[in-house]
Coordinates of N, CA and C in Angstrom, one line a residue:
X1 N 0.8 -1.2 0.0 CA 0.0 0.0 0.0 C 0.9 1.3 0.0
X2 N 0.2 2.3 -1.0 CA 1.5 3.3 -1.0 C 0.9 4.5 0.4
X3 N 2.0 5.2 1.0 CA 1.9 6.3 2.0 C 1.9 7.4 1.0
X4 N 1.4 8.3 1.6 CA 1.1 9.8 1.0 C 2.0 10.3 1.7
X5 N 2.4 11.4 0.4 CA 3.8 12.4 0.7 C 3.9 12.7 2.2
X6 N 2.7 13.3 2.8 CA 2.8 13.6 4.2 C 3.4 12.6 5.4
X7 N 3.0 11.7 4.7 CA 3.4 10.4 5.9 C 5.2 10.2 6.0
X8 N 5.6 11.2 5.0 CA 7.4 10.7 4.8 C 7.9 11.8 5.7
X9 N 8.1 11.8 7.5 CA 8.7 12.3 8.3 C 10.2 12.5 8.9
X10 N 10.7 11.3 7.9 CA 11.9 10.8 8.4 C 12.7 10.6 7.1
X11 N 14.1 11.0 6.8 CA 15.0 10.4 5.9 C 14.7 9.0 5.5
X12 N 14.8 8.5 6.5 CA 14.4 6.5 6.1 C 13.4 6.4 5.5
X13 N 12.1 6.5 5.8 CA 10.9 6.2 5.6 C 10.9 6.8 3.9
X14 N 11.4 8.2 3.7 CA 11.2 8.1 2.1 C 12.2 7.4 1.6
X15 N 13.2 7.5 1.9 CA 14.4 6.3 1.0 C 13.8 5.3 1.3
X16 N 13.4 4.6 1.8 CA 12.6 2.9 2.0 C 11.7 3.4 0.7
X17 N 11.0 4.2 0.7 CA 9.5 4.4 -0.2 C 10.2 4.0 -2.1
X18 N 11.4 5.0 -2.2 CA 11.9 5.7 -2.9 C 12.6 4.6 -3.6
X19 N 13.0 3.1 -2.9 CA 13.7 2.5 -2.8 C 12.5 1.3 -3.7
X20 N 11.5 1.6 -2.9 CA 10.1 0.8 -3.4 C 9.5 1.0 -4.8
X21 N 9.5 2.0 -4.9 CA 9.4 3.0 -6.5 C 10.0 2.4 -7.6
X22 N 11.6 2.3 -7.2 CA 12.7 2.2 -8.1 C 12.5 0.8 -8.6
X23 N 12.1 -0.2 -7.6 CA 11.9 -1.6 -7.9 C 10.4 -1.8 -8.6
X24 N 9.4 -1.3 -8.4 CA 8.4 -1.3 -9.3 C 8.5 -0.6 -10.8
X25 N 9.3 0.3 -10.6 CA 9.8 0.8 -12.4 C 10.5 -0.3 -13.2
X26 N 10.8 -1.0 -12.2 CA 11.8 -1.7 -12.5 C 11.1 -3.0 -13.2
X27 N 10.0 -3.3 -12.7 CA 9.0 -4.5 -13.5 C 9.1 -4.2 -15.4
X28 N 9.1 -5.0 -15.3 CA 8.9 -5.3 -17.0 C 7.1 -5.1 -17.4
X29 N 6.4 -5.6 -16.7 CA 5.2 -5.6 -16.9 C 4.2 -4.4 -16.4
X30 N 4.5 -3.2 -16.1 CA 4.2 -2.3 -15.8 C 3.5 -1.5 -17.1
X31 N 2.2 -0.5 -17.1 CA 1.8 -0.1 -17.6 C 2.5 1.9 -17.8
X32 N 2.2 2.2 -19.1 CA 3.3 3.5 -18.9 C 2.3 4.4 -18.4
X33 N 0.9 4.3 -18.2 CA 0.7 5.4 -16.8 C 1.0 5.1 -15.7
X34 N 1.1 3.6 -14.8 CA 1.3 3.7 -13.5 C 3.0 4.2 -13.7
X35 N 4.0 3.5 -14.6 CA 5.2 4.4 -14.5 C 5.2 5.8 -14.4
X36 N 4.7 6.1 -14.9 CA 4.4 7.9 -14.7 C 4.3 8.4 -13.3
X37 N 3.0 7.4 -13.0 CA 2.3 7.7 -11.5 C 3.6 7.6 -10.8
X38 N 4.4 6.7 -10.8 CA 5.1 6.2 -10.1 C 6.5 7.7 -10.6
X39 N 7.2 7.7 -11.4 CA 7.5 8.4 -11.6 C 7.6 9.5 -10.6
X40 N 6.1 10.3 -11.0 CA 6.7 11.5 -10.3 C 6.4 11.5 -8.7
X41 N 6.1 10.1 -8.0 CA 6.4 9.8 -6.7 C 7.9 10.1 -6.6
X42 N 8.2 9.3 -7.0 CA 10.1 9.4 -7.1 C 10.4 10.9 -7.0
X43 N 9.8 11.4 -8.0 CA 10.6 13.0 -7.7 C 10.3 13.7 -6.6
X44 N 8.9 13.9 -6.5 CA 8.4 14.3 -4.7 C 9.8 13.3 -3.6
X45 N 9.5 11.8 -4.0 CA 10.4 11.6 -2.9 C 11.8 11.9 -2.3
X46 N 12.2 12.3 -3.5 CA 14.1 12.9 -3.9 C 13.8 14.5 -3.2
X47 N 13.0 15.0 -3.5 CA 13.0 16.2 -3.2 C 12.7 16.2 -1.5
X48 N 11.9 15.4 -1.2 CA 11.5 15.3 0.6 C 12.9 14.8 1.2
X49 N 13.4 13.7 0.4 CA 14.9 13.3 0.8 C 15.8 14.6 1.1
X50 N 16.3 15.3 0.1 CA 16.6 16.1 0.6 C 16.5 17.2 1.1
X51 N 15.5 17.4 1.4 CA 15.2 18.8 2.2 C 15.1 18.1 3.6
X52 N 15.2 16.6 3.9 CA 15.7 16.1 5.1 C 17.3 16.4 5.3
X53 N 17.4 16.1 4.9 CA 19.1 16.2 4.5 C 19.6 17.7 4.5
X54 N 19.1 18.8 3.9 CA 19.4 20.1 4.1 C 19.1 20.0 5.5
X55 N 17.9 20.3 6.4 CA 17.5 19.8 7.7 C 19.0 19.8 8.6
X56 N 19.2 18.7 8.5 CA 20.0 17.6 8.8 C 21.1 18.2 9.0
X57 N 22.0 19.2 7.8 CA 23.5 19.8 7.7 C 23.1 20.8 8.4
X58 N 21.8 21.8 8.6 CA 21.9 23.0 9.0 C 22.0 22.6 10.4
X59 N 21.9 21.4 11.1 CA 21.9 21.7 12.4 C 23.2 20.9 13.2
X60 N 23.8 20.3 12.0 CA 25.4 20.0 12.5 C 26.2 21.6 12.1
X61 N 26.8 21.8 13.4 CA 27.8 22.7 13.8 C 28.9 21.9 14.3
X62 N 30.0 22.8 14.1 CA 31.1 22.4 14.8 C 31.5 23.5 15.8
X63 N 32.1 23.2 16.6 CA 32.6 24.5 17.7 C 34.3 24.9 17.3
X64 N 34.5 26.1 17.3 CA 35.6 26.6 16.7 C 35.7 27.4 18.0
X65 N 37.1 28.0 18.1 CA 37.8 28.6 19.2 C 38.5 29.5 18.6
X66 N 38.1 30.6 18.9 CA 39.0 31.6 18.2 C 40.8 32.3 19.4
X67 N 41.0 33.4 18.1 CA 42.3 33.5 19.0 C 42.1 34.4 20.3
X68 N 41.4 34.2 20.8 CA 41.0 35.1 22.1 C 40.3 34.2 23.4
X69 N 40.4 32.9 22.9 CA 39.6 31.8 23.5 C 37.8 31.3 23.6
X70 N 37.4 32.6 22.6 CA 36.1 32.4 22.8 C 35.6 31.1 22.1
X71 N 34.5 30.4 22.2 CA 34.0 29.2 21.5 C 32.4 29.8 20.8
X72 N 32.5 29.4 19.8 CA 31.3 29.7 19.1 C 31.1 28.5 18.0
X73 N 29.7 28.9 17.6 CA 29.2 27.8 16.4 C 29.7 28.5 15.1
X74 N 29.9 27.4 14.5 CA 29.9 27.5 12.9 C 29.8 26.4 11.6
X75 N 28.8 27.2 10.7 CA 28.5 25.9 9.9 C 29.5 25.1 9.7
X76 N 28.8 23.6 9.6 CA 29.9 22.6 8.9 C 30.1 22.5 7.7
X77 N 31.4 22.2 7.4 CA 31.7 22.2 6.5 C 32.1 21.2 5.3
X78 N 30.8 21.0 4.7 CA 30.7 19.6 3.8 C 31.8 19.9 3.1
X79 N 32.9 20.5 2.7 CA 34.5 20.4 1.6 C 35.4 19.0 3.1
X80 N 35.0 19.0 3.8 CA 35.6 18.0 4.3 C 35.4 17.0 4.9
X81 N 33.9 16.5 4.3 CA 33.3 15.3 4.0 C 33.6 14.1 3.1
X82 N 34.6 13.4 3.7 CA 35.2 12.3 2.5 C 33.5 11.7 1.4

């Protein structure tokens, strides 16, 4: 049974969904409107994916020390994400 966009709260839950998608496009026997249907699930789901994900980076900080000893926040820095 499929969930409605609303019900995708969590990173997982749409990648599980998104993951479910991919394997139904993936039938041979599929009709080219449900691919469609299915289709632009996928794209809503990419898009909910990452606006979890944006989410996600804006609220990893690192704490930096400057030369005066103060400690403060500052964004992380995805250039040094292997």
């Amino acid at each position: 049974m499929e969930q409605k966009k609303t019900e995708y709260k969590d990173l997982e839950s749409a990648m599980k969904r998104l993951d479910e998608v991919v394997s139904l496009l993936s039938a041979e026997n599929i009709s080219l409107e449900r691919s469609l249907e299915l289709y632009e699930e996928g794209v809503s789901l990419v898009k909910i994916a990452n606006a979890r994900l944006e989410d996600a980076q804006r609220k990893i900080n690192m704490l930096k020390m400057s030369a005066d000893g103060e400690v403060g926040e500052v964004p992380f820095d995805t250039s040094c994400v292997l």
